[in-house]
Amino acid sequence: MPEMTRARPGTMRLLDAVKYRLPLAGVVSILHRASGLLMFALLPFVIWLFDTSISSEISYETFASAFVVGLGVVPGWGIKLVVLALIWAFLHHLIAGVRHVWMDATHSVSKAQGHSSAVFTLVASVLLTVALGAKLFGLY
Amino acid sequence: MTVNHGSKRVVVGAHYGLRDWLSQRVTAVLMALFTLVLVVQVLMPGPMGYDKWAGIFAAQWMKVLTFVVFVSLAWHAWVGMRDIWMDYVKPVGTRLALQVATLVWLVGCTGWAVQVLWRL
Protein backbone atom coordinates (compact mmCIF):
# COMPACT_ATOMS: atom_id res chain seq x y z
CA MET A 1 0.00 0.00 0.00
CA PRO A 2 2.71 2.59 0.82
CA GLU A 3 4.37 1.73 -2.51
CA MET A 4 1.11 2.35 -4.32
CA THR A 5 0.67 5.71 -2.63
CA ARG A 6 4.17 6.72 -3.66
CA ALA A 7 3.59 5.57 -7.23
CA ARG A 8 0.65 7.94 -7.71
CA PRO A 9 1.57 10.77 -10.00
CA GLY A 10 -0.22 13.40 -7.89
CA THR A 11 -1.89 16.53 -9.21
CA MET A 12 -1.29 17.13 -12.91
CA ARG A 13 0.39 20.44 -13.59
CA LEU A 14 -0.05 22.45 -16.77
CA LEU A 15 3.50 21.46 -17.73
CA ASP A 16 2.49 17.79 -17.64
CA ALA A 17 -0.80 18.43 -19.43
CA VAL A 18 0.81 20.06 -22.48
CA LYS A 19 2.87 16.89 -23.10
CA TYR A 20 -0.33 15.16 -24.24
CA ARG A 21 -1.44 15.52 -27.84
CA LEU A 22 -5.04 16.74 -27.77
CA PRO A 23 -7.55 15.27 -30.23
CA LEU A 24 -9.38 17.94 -32.24
CA ALA A 25 -12.46 17.56 -30.03
CA GLY A 26 -10.17 18.47 -27.12
CA VAL A 27 -8.90 21.52 -29.01
CA VAL A 28 -12.49 22.67 -29.60
CA SER A 29 -13.22 22.08 -25.91
CA ILE A 30 -10.34 24.14 -24.51
CA LEU A 31 -10.97 26.89 -27.08
CA HIS A 32 -14.65 26.89 -26.02
CA ARG A 33 -13.45 27.67 -22.50
CA ALA A 34 -10.82 30.19 -23.61
CA SER A 35 -13.26 32.05 -25.87
CA GLY A 36 -15.81 32.23 -23.05
CA LEU A 37 -13.18 33.60 -20.67
CA LEU A 38 -12.11 36.20 -23.25
CA MET A 39 -15.69 37.42 -23.78
CA PHE A 40 -16.24 37.53 -20.01
CA ALA A 41 -13.08 39.63 -19.57
CA LEU A 42 -14.02 42.01 -22.41
CA LEU A 43 -17.72 42.30 -21.47
CA PRO A 44 -17.40 45.96 -20.34
CA PHE A 45 -15.79 46.80 -23.70
CA VAL A 46 -18.69 45.12 -25.51
CA ILE A 47 -21.22 47.13 -23.48
CA TRP A 48 -19.19 50.27 -24.15
CA LEU A 49 -19.48 49.52 -27.88
CA PHE A 50 -23.25 48.97 -27.45
CA ASP A 51 -23.58 52.17 -25.38
CA THR A 52 -21.66 54.49 -27.72
CA SER A 53 -23.11 52.98 -30.90
CA ILE A 54 -26.69 53.45 -29.82
CA SER A 55 -27.08 56.28 -27.32
CA SER A 56 -26.96 59.28 -29.70
CA GLU A 57 -25.65 60.35 -33.07
CA ILE A 58 -22.78 62.13 -31.31
CA SER A 59 -21.79 59.01 -29.37
CA TYR A 60 -22.14 57.02 -32.62
CA GLU A 61 -19.41 59.25 -34.06
CA THR A 62 -17.20 58.37 -31.07
CA PHE A 63 -17.96 54.70 -31.69
CA ALA A 64 -17.14 54.89 -35.40
CA SER A 65 -13.98 56.96 -34.92
CA ALA A 66 -12.59 54.46 -32.37
CA PHE A 67 -12.08 52.08 -35.29
CA VAL A 68 -10.28 54.76 -37.30
CA VAL A 69 -8.29 57.03 -34.99
CA GLY A 70 -8.30 54.76 -31.96
CA LEU A 71 -9.29 55.16 -28.34
CA GLY A 72 -6.92 56.69 -25.80
CA VAL A 73 -3.52 55.04 -26.25
CA VAL A 74 -4.95 52.20 -28.39
CA PRO A 75 -4.73 52.90 -32.16
CA GLY A 76 -7.61 52.20 -34.53
CA TRP A 77 -6.11 48.95 -35.80
CA GLY A 78 -5.67 47.85 -32.17
CA ILE A 79 -9.41 48.32 -31.57
CA LYS A 80 -10.08 46.37 -34.77
CA LEU A 81 -7.81 43.53 -33.60
CA VAL A 82 -9.62 43.34 -30.24
CA VAL A 83 -12.99 43.30 -32.03
CA LEU A 84 -11.67 40.64 -34.41
CA ALA A 85 -10.68 38.51 -31.39
CA LEU A 86 -14.20 39.03 -30.00
CA ILE A 87 -15.75 38.03 -33.34
CA TRP A 88 -13.72 34.81 -33.38
CA ALA A 89 -14.51 34.10 -29.71
CA PHE A 90 -18.23 34.63 -30.30
CA LEU A 91 -18.36 32.46 -33.42
CA HIS A 92 -16.29 29.64 -31.94
CA HIS A 93 -18.29 29.70 -28.70
CA LEU A 94 -21.61 29.76 -30.59
CA ILE A 95 -20.75 26.93 -33.00
CA ALA A 96 -19.13 24.80 -30.27
CA GLY A 97 -22.24 25.41 -28.17
CA VAL A 98 -24.59 24.37 -30.98
CA ARG A 99 -22.37 21.27 -31.34
CA HIS A 100 -23.01 20.44 -27.68
CA VAL A 101 -26.78 20.87 -28.02
CA TRP A 102 -26.72 18.79 -31.23
CA MET A 103 -24.80 16.03 -29.43
CA ASP A 104 -27.26 16.12 -26.51
CA ALA A 105 -30.34 16.11 -28.72
CA THR A 106 -29.29 13.40 -31.17
CA HIS A 107 -26.93 11.38 -28.92
CA SER A 108 -24.17 11.91 -31.49
CA VAL A 109 -21.41 11.01 -29.09
CA SER A 110 -19.25 8.52 -30.99
CA LYS A 111 -15.55 9.20 -31.50
CA ALA A 112 -16.02 9.66 -35.24
CA GLN A 113 -18.94 12.09 -34.85
CA GLY A 114 -17.02 14.01 -32.20
CA HIS A 115 -14.08 14.32 -34.55
CA SER A 116 -16.02 15.41 -37.62
CA SER A 117 -18.12 17.94 -35.70
CA ALA A 118 -14.92 19.30 -34.14
CA VAL A 119 -13.41 19.78 -37.60
CA PHE A 120 -16.62 21.50 -38.72
CA THR A 121 -16.56 23.81 -35.67
CA LEU A 122 -12.94 24.86 -36.23
CA VAL A 123 -13.28 25.35 -39.99
CA ALA A 124 -16.63 27.18 -39.86
CA SER A 125 -15.59 29.54 -37.06
CA VAL A 126 -12.28 30.42 -38.75
CA LEU A 127 -13.89 30.93 -42.20
CA LEU A 128 -16.64 33.17 -40.78
CA THR A 129 -14.04 35.09 -38.74
CA VAL A 130 -11.95 35.66 -41.88
CA ALA A 131 -15.04 36.81 -43.82
CA LEU A 132 -16.17 39.25 -41.11
CA GLY A 133 -12.57 40.29 -40.37
CA ALA A 134 -12.05 41.24 -44.02
CA LYS A 135 -15.17 43.44 -43.75
CA LEU A 136 -13.90 44.93 -40.47
CA PHE A 137 -10.54 45.84 -42.00
CA GLY A 138 -12.24 47.28 -45.09
CA LEU A 139 -11.08 44.70 -47.65
CA TYR A 140 -14.51 44.75 -49.30
CA MET B 1 -32.36 4.95 -2.55
CA THR B 2 -33.63 5.23 1.02
CA VAL B 3 -32.99 8.24 3.25
CA ASN B 4 -31.33 11.12 1.38
CA HIS B 5 -31.43 14.05 3.79
CA GLY B 6 -29.74 15.25 6.95
CA SER B 7 -26.56 13.36 7.81
CA LYS B 8 -27.59 10.59 5.37
CA ARG B 9 -27.62 12.94 2.41
CA VAL B 10 -25.71 11.62 -0.62
CA VAL B 11 -23.46 14.43 -1.79
CA VAL B 12 -22.14 12.75 -4.90
CA GLY B 13 -23.88 11.14 -7.85
CA ALA B 14 -26.35 12.09 -10.52
CA HIS B 15 -28.46 15.29 -10.65
CA TYR B 16 -26.07 17.57 -8.76
CA GLY B 17 -24.90 19.12 -12.02
CA LEU B 18 -28.24 18.89 -13.82
CA ARG B 19 -29.41 22.40 -12.94
CA ASP B 20 -26.22 24.01 -14.26
CA TRP B 21 -26.24 21.80 -17.34
CA LEU B 22 -29.84 22.70 -18.15
CA SER B 23 -29.58 26.43 -17.42
CA GLN B 24 -26.41 26.58 -19.54
CA ARG B 25 -28.33 25.17 -22.51
CA VAL B 26 -31.53 27.17 -22.03
CA THR B 27 -29.62 30.48 -21.75
CA ALA B 28 -27.45 29.47 -24.73
CA VAL B 29 -30.47 28.76 -26.94
CA LEU B 30 -32.02 32.12 -25.95
CA MET B 31 -28.82 33.95 -26.91
CA ALA B 32 -28.51 32.03 -30.19
CA LEU B 33 -32.12 32.90 -31.13
CA PHE B 34 -31.49 36.55 -30.21
CA THR B 35 -28.42 36.53 -32.48
CA LEU B 36 -30.62 35.27 -35.31
CA VAL B 37 -33.28 37.97 -34.67
CA LEU B 38 -30.59 40.67 -34.60
CA VAL B 39 -28.81 39.44 -37.74
CA VAL B 40 -32.11 39.33 -39.68
CA GLN B 41 -32.86 42.94 -38.69
CA VAL B 42 -29.34 44.10 -39.57
CA LEU B 43 -29.60 42.45 -43.00
CA MET B 44 -32.94 44.13 -43.77
CA PRO B 45 -32.70 46.51 -46.76
CA GLY B 46 -31.46 50.01 -46.09
CA PRO B 47 -28.05 51.58 -45.44
CA MET B 48 -26.37 50.66 -42.15
CA GLY B 49 -25.87 53.65 -39.92
CA TYR B 50 -26.98 55.20 -36.66
CA ASP B 51 -30.66 55.49 -37.64
CA LYS B 52 -31.07 51.86 -38.62
CA TRP B 53 -28.99 50.54 -35.70
CA ALA B 54 -30.76 52.63 -33.05
CA GLY B 55 -34.08 51.90 -34.74
CA ILE B 56 -33.64 48.17 -34.16
CA PHE B 57 -33.39 48.71 -30.42
CA ALA B 58 -36.08 51.39 -30.28
CA ALA B 59 -38.97 48.90 -30.28
CA GLN B 60 -40.12 47.97 -26.80
CA TRP B 61 -40.26 44.22 -27.61
CA MET B 62 -36.62 44.39 -28.74
CA LYS B 63 -35.62 46.16 -25.50
CA VAL B 64 -37.35 43.49 -23.42
CA LEU B 65 -35.81 40.70 -25.53
CA THR B 66 -32.34 42.28 -25.24
CA PHE B 67 -32.81 42.61 -21.49
CA VAL B 68 -33.73 38.93 -21.20
CA VAL B 69 -30.65 38.06 -23.24
CA PHE B 70 -28.38 40.16 -21.00
CA VAL B 71 -29.73 38.34 -17.94
CA SER B 72 -29.21 35.02 -19.76
CA LEU B 73 -25.68 36.07 -20.61
CA ALA B 74 -24.86 36.93 -17.01
CA TRP B 75 -26.31 33.64 -15.78
CA HIS B 76 -24.51 31.66 -18.52
CA ALA B 77 -21.18 33.39 -17.83
CA TRP B 78 -21.61 32.79 -14.10
CA VAL B 79 -22.00 29.02 -14.61
CA GLY B 80 -19.03 28.94 -17.00
CA MET B 81 -16.71 31.09 -14.91
CA ARG B 82 -17.60 29.17 -11.77
CA ASP B 83 -16.57 25.97 -13.58
CA ILE B 84 -13.25 27.57 -14.54
CA TRP B 85 -12.52 28.71 -10.95
CA MET B 86 -13.54 25.32 -9.56
CA ASP B 87 -11.22 23.52 -12.00
CA TYR B 88 -8.10 25.65 -11.65
CA VAL B 89 -8.23 27.49 -8.32
CA LYS B 90 -8.02 25.15 -5.35
CA PRO B 91 -7.49 27.44 -2.27
CA VAL B 92 -10.99 28.05 -0.91
CA GLY B 93 -10.41 31.71 0.03
CA THR B 94 -9.00 32.71 -3.37
CA ARG B 95 -11.75 30.80 -5.16
CA LEU B 96 -14.46 32.51 -3.10
CA ALA B 97 -12.91 35.92 -3.77
CA LEU B 98 -12.81 35.21 -7.52
CA GLN B 99 -16.40 33.98 -7.51
CA VAL B 100 -17.59 37.09 -5.69
CA ALA B 101 -15.60 39.27 -8.12
CA THR B 102 -17.23 37.40 -11.03
CA LEU B 103 -20.70 38.11 -9.68
CA VAL B 104 -19.89 41.78 -9.08
CA TRP B 105 -18.48 42.03 -12.63
CA LEU B 106 -21.54 40.40 -14.21
CA VAL B 107 -24.19 42.22 -12.18
CA GLY B 108 -22.38 45.52 -12.81
CA CYS B 109 -22.26 44.90 -16.56
CA THR B 110 -25.94 43.91 -16.63
CA GLY B 111 -26.88 47.10 -14.77
CA TRP B 112 -24.97 49.20 -17.29
CA ALA B 113 -26.64 47.37 -20.19
CA VAL B 114 -30.11 47.98 -18.69
CA GLN B 115 -29.28 51.69 -18.35
CA VAL B 116 -28.25 51.82 -22.02
CA LEU B 117 -31.42 50.03 -23.12
CA TRP B 118 -33.98 52.20 -21.36
CA ARG B 119 -32.53 55.69 -21.64
CA LEU B 120 -32.82 55.58 -25.43
CSV table of C-alpha atoms in Angstrom, one decimal:
chain,number,residue,atom,x,y,z
A,1,MET,CA,0.0,0.0,0.0
A,2,PRO,CA,2.7,2.6,0.8
A,3,GLU,CA,4.4,1.7,-2.5
A,4,MET,CA,1.1,2.3,-4.3
A,5,THR,CA,0.7,5.7,-2.6
A,6,ARG,CA,4.2,6.7,-3.7
A,7,ALA,CA,3.6,5.6,-7.2
A,8,ARG,CA,0.7,7.9,-7.7
A,9,PRO,CA,1.6,10.8,-10.0
A,10,GLY,CA,-0.2,13.4,-7.9
A,11,THR,CA,-1.9,16.5,-9.2
A,12,MET,CA,-1.3,17.1,-12.9
A,13,ARG,CA,0.4,20.4,-13.6
A,14,LEU,CA,-0.1,22.4,-16.8
A,15,LEU,CA,3.5,21.5,-17.7
A,16,ASP,CA,2.5,17.8,-17.6
A,17,ALA,CA,-0.8,18.4,-19.4
A,18,VAL,CA,0.8,20.1,-22.5
A,19,LYS,CA,2.9,16.9,-23.1
A,20,TYR,CA,-0.3,15.2,-24.2
A,21,ARG,CA,-1.4,15.5,-27.8
A,22,LEU,CA,-5.0,16.7,-27.8
A,23,PRO,CA,-7.5,15.3,-30.2
A,24,LEU,CA,-9.4,17.9,-32.2
A,25,ALA,CA,-12.5,17.6,-30.0
A,26,GLY,CA,-10.2,18.5,-27.1
A,27,VAL,CA,-8.9,21.5,-29.0
A,28,VAL,CA,-12.5,22.7,-29.6
A,29,SER,CA,-13.2,22.1,-25.9
A,30,ILE,CA,-10.3,24.1,-24.5
A,31,LEU,CA,-11.0,26.9,-27.1
A,32,HIS,CA,-14.6,26.9,-26.0
A,33,ARG,CA,-13.5,27.7,-22.5
A,34,ALA,CA,-10.8,30.2,-23.6
A,35,SER,CA,-13.3,32.1,-25.9
A,36,GLY,CA,-15.8,32.2,-23.0
A,37,LEU,CA,-13.2,33.6,-20.7
A,38,LEU,CA,-12.1,36.2,-23.3
A,39,MET,CA,-15.7,37.4,-23.8
A,40,PHE,CA,-16.2,37.5,-20.0
A,41,ALA,CA,-13.1,39.6,-19.6
A,42,LEU,CA,-14.0,42.0,-22.4
A,43,LEU,CA,-17.7,42.3,-21.5
A,44,PRO,CA,-17.4,46.0,-20.3
A,45,PHE,CA,-15.8,46.8,-23.7
A,46,VAL,CA,-18.7,45.1,-25.5
A,47,ILE,CA,-21.2,47.1,-23.5
A,48,TRP,CA,-19.2,50.3,-24.1
A,49,LEU,CA,-19.5,49.5,-27.9
A,50,PHE,CA,-23.2,49.0,-27.4
A,51,ASP,CA,-23.6,52.2,-25.4
A,52,THR,CA,-21.7,54.5,-27.7
A,53,SER,CA,-23.1,53.0,-30.9
A,54,ILE,CA,-26.7,53.4,-29.8
A,55,SER,CA,-27.1,56.3,-27.3
A,56,SER,CA,-27.0,59.3,-29.7
A,57,GLU,CA,-25.6,60.4,-33.1
A,58,ILE,CA,-22.8,62.1,-31.3
A,59,SER,CA,-21.8,59.0,-29.4
A,60,TYR,CA,-22.1,57.0,-32.6
A,61,GLU,CA,-19.4,59.2,-34.1
A,62,THR,CA,-17.2,58.4,-31.1
A,63,PHE,CA,-18.0,54.7,-31.7
A,64,ALA,CA,-17.1,54.9,-35.4
A,65,SER,CA,-14.0,57.0,-34.9
A,66,ALA,CA,-12.6,54.5,-32.4
A,67,PHE,CA,-12.1,52.1,-35.3
A,68,VAL,CA,-10.3,54.8,-37.3
A,69,VAL,CA,-8.3,57.0,-35.0
A,70,GLY,CA,-8.3,54.8,-32.0
A,71,LEU,CA,-9.3,55.2,-28.3
A,72,GLY,CA,-6.9,56.7,-25.8
A,73,VAL,CA,-3.5,55.0,-26.3
A,74,VAL,CA,-5.0,52.2,-28.4
A,75,PRO,CA,-4.7,52.9,-32.2
A,76,GLY,CA,-7.6,52.2,-34.5
A,77,TRP,CA,-6.1,49.0,-35.8
A,78,GLY,CA,-5.7,47.9,-32.2
A,79,ILE,CA,-9.4,48.3,-31.6
A,80,LYS,CA,-10.1,46.4,-34.8
A,81,LEU,CA,-7.8,43.5,-33.6
A,82,VAL,CA,-9.6,43.3,-30.2
A,83,VAL,CA,-13.0,43.3,-32.0
A,84,LEU,CA,-11.7,40.6,-34.4
A,85,ALA,CA,-10.7,38.5,-31.4
A,86,LEU,CA,-14.2,39.0,-30.0
A,87,ILE,CA,-15.8,38.0,-33.3
A,88,TRP,CA,-13.7,34.8,-33.4
A,89,ALA,CA,-14.5,34.1,-29.7
A,90,PHE,CA,-18.2,34.6,-30.3
A,91,LEU,CA,-18.4,32.5,-33.4
A,92,HIS,CA,-16.3,29.6,-31.9
A,93,HIS,CA,-18.3,29.7,-28.7
A,94,LEU,CA,-21.6,29.8,-30.6
A,95,ILE,CA,-20.8,26.9,-33.0
A,96,ALA,CA,-19.1,24.8,-30.3
A,97,GLY,CA,-22.2,25.4,-28.2
A,98,VAL,CA,-24.6,24.4,-31.0
A,99,ARG,CA,-22.4,21.3,-31.3
A,100,HIS,CA,-23.0,20.4,-27.7
A,101,VAL,CA,-26.8,20.9,-28.0
A,102,TRP,CA,-26.7,18.8,-31.2
A,103,MET,CA,-24.8,16.0,-29.4
A,104,ASP,CA,-27.3,16.1,-26.5
A,105,ALA,CA,-30.3,16.1,-28.7
A,106,THR,CA,-29.3,13.4,-31.2
A,107,HIS,CA,-26.9,11.4,-28.9
A,108,SER,CA,-24.2,11.9,-31.5
A,109,VAL,CA,-21.4,11.0,-29.1
A,110,SER,CA,-19.3,8.5,-31.0
A,111,LYS,CA,-15.6,9.2,-31.5
A,112,ALA,CA,-16.0,9.7,-35.2
A,113,GLN,CA,-18.9,12.1,-34.8
A,114,GLY,CA,-17.0,14.0,-32.2
A,115,HIS,CA,-14.1,14.3,-34.6
A,116,SER,CA,-16.0,15.4,-37.6
A,117,SER,CA,-18.1,17.9,-35.7
A,118,ALA,CA,-14.9,19.3,-34.1
A,119,VAL,CA,-13.4,19.8,-37.6
A,120,PHE,CA,-16.6,21.5,-38.7
A,121,THR,CA,-16.6,23.8,-35.7
A,122,LEU,CA,-12.9,24.9,-36.2
A,123,VAL,CA,-13.3,25.4,-40.0
A,124,ALA,CA,-16.6,27.2,-39.9
A,125,SER,CA,-15.6,29.5,-37.1
A,126,VAL,CA,-12.3,30.4,-38.8
A,127,LEU,CA,-13.9,30.9,-42.2
A,128,LEU,CA,-16.6,33.2,-40.8
A,129,THR,CA,-14.0,35.1,-38.7
A,130,VAL,CA,-11.9,35.7,-41.9
A,131,ALA,CA,-15.0,36.8,-43.8
A,132,LEU,CA,-16.2,39.3,-41.1
A,133,GLY,CA,-12.6,40.3,-40.4
A,134,ALA,CA,-12.1,41.2,-44.0
A,135,LYS,CA,-15.2,43.4,-43.8
A,136,LEU,CA,-13.9,44.9,-40.5
A,137,PHE,CA,-10.5,45.8,-42.0
A,138,GLY,CA,-12.2,47.3,-45.1
A,139,LEU,CA,-11.1,44.7,-47.6
A,140,TYR,CA,-14.5,44.7,-49.3
B,1,MET,CA,-32.4,4.9,-2.5
B,2,THR,CA,-33.6,5.2,1.0
B,3,VAL,CA,-33.0,8.2,3.3
B,4,ASN,CA,-31.3,11.1,1.4
B,5,HIS,CA,-31.4,14.1,3.8
B,6,GLY,CA,-29.7,15.2,7.0
B,7,SER,CA,-26.6,13.4,7.8
B,8,LYS,CA,-27.6,10.6,5.4
B,9,ARG,CA,-27.6,12.9,2.4
B,10,VAL,CA,-25.7,11.6,-0.6
B,11,VAL,CA,-23.5,14.4,-1.8
B,12,VAL,CA,-22.1,12.7,-4.9
B,13,GLY,CA,-23.9,11.1,-7.9
B,14,ALA,CA,-26.4,12.1,-10.5
B,15,HIS,CA,-28.5,15.3,-10.6
B,16,TYR,CA,-26.1,17.6,-8.8
B,17,GLY,CA,-24.9,19.1,-12.0
B,18,LEU,CA,-28.2,18.9,-13.8
B,19,ARG,CA,-29.4,22.4,-12.9
B,20,ASP,CA,-26.2,24.0,-14.3
B,21,TRP,CA,-26.2,21.8,-17.3
B,22,LEU,CA,-29.8,22.7,-18.1
B,23,SER,CA,-29.6,26.4,-17.4
B,24,GLN,CA,-26.4,26.6,-19.5
B,25,ARG,CA,-28.3,25.2,-22.5
B,26,VAL,CA,-31.5,27.2,-22.0
B,27,THR,CA,-29.6,30.5,-21.8
B,28,ALA,CA,-27.4,29.5,-24.7
B,29,VAL,CA,-30.5,28.8,-26.9
B,30,LEU,CA,-32.0,32.1,-26.0
B,31,MET,CA,-28.8,34.0,-26.9
B,32,ALA,CA,-28.5,32.0,-30.2
B,33,LEU,CA,-32.1,32.9,-31.1
B,34,PHE,CA,-31.5,36.5,-30.2
B,35,THR,CA,-28.4,36.5,-32.5
B,36,LEU,CA,-30.6,35.3,-35.3
B,37,VAL,CA,-33.3,38.0,-34.7
B,38,LEU,CA,-30.6,40.7,-34.6
B,39,VAL,CA,-28.8,39.4,-37.7
B,40,VAL,CA,-32.1,39.3,-39.7
B,41,GLN,CA,-32.9,42.9,-38.7
B,42,VAL,CA,-29.3,44.1,-39.6
B,43,LEU,CA,-29.6,42.4,-43.0
B,44,MET,CA,-32.9,44.1,-43.8
B,45,PRO,CA,-32.7,46.5,-46.8
B,46,GLY,CA,-31.5,50.0,-46.1
B,47,PRO,CA,-28.0,51.6,-45.4
B,48,MET,CA,-26.4,50.7,-42.2
B,49,GLY,CA,-25.9,53.6,-39.9
B,50,TYR,CA,-27.0,55.2,-36.7
B,51,ASP,CA,-30.7,55.5,-37.6
B,52,LYS,CA,-31.1,51.9,-38.6
B,53,TRP,CA,-29.0,50.5,-35.7
B,54,ALA,CA,-30.8,52.6,-33.1
B,55,GLY,CA,-34.1,51.9,-34.7
B,56,ILE,CA,-33.6,48.2,-34.2
B,57,PHE,CA,-33.4,48.7,-30.4
B,58,ALA,CA,-36.1,51.4,-30.3
B,59,ALA,CA,-39.0,48.9,-30.3
B,60,GLN,CA,-40.1,48.0,-26.8
B,61,TRP,CA,-40.3,44.2,-27.6
B,62,MET,CA,-36.6,44.4,-28.7
B,63,LYS,CA,-35.6,46.2,-25.5
B,64,VAL,CA,-37.4,43.5,-23.4
B,65,LEU,CA,-35.8,40.7,-25.5
B,66,THR,CA,-32.3,42.3,-25.2
B,67,PHE,CA,-32.8,42.6,-21.5
B,68,VAL,CA,-33.7,38.9,-21.2
B,69,VAL,CA,-30.6,38.1,-23.2
B,70,PHE,CA,-28.4,40.2,-21.0
B,71,VAL,CA,-29.7,38.3,-17.9
B,72,SER,CA,-29.2,35.0,-19.8
B,73,LEU,CA,-25.7,36.1,-20.6
B,74,ALA,CA,-24.9,36.9,-17.0
B,75,TRP,CA,-26.3,33.6,-15.8
B,76,HIS,CA,-24.5,31.7,-18.5
B,77,ALA,CA,-21.2,33.4,-17.8
B,78,TRP,CA,-21.6,32.8,-14.1
B,79,VAL,CA,-22.0,29.0,-14.6
B,80,GLY,CA,-19.0,28.9,-17.0
B,81,MET,CA,-16.7,31.1,-14.9
B,82,ARG,CA,-17.6,29.2,-11.8
B,83,ASP,CA,-16.6,26.0,-13.6
B,84,ILE,CA,-13.2,27.6,-14.5
B,85,TRP,CA,-12.5,28.7,-11.0
B,86,MET,CA,-13.5,25.3,-9.6
B,87,ASP,CA,-11.2,23.5,-12.0
B,88,TYR,CA,-8.1,25.6,-11.6
B,89,VAL,CA,-8.2,27.5,-8.3
B,90,LYS,CA,-8.0,25.2,-5.3
B,91,PRO,CA,-7.5,27.4,-2.3
B,92,VAL,CA,-11.0,28.1,-0.9
B,93,GLY,CA,-10.4,31.7,0.0
B,94,THR,CA,-9.0,32.7,-3.4
B,95,ARG,CA,-11.7,30.8,-5.2
B,96,LEU,CA,-14.5,32.5,-3.1
B,97,ALA,CA,-12.9,35.9,-3.8
B,98,LEU,CA,-12.8,35.2,-7.5
B,99,GLN,CA,-16.4,34.0,-7.5
B,100,VAL,CA,-17.6,37.1,-5.7
B,101,ALA,CA,-15.6,39.3,-8.1
B,102,THR,CA,-17.2,37.4,-11.0
B,103,LEU,CA,-20.7,38.1,-9.7
B,104,VAL,CA,-19.9,41.8,-9.1
B,105,TRP,CA,-18.5,42.0,-12.6
B,106,LEU,CA,-21.5,40.4,-14.2
B,107,VAL,CA,-24.2,42.2,-12.2
B,108,GLY,CA,-22.4,45.5,-12.8
B,109,CYS,CA,-22.3,44.9,-16.6
B,110,THR,CA,-25.9,43.9,-16.6
B,111,GLY,CA,-26.9,47.1,-14.8
B,112,TRP,CA,-25.0,49.2,-17.3
B,113,ALA,CA,-26.6,47.4,-20.2
B,114,VAL,CA,-30.1,48.0,-18.7
B,115,GLN,CA,-29.3,51.7,-18.4
B,116,VAL,CA,-28.3,51.8,-22.0
B,117,LEU,CA,-31.4,50.0,-23.1
B,118,TRP,CA,-34.0,52.2,-21.4
B,119,ARG,CA,-32.5,55.7,-21.6
B,120,LEU,CA,-32.8,55.6,-25.4
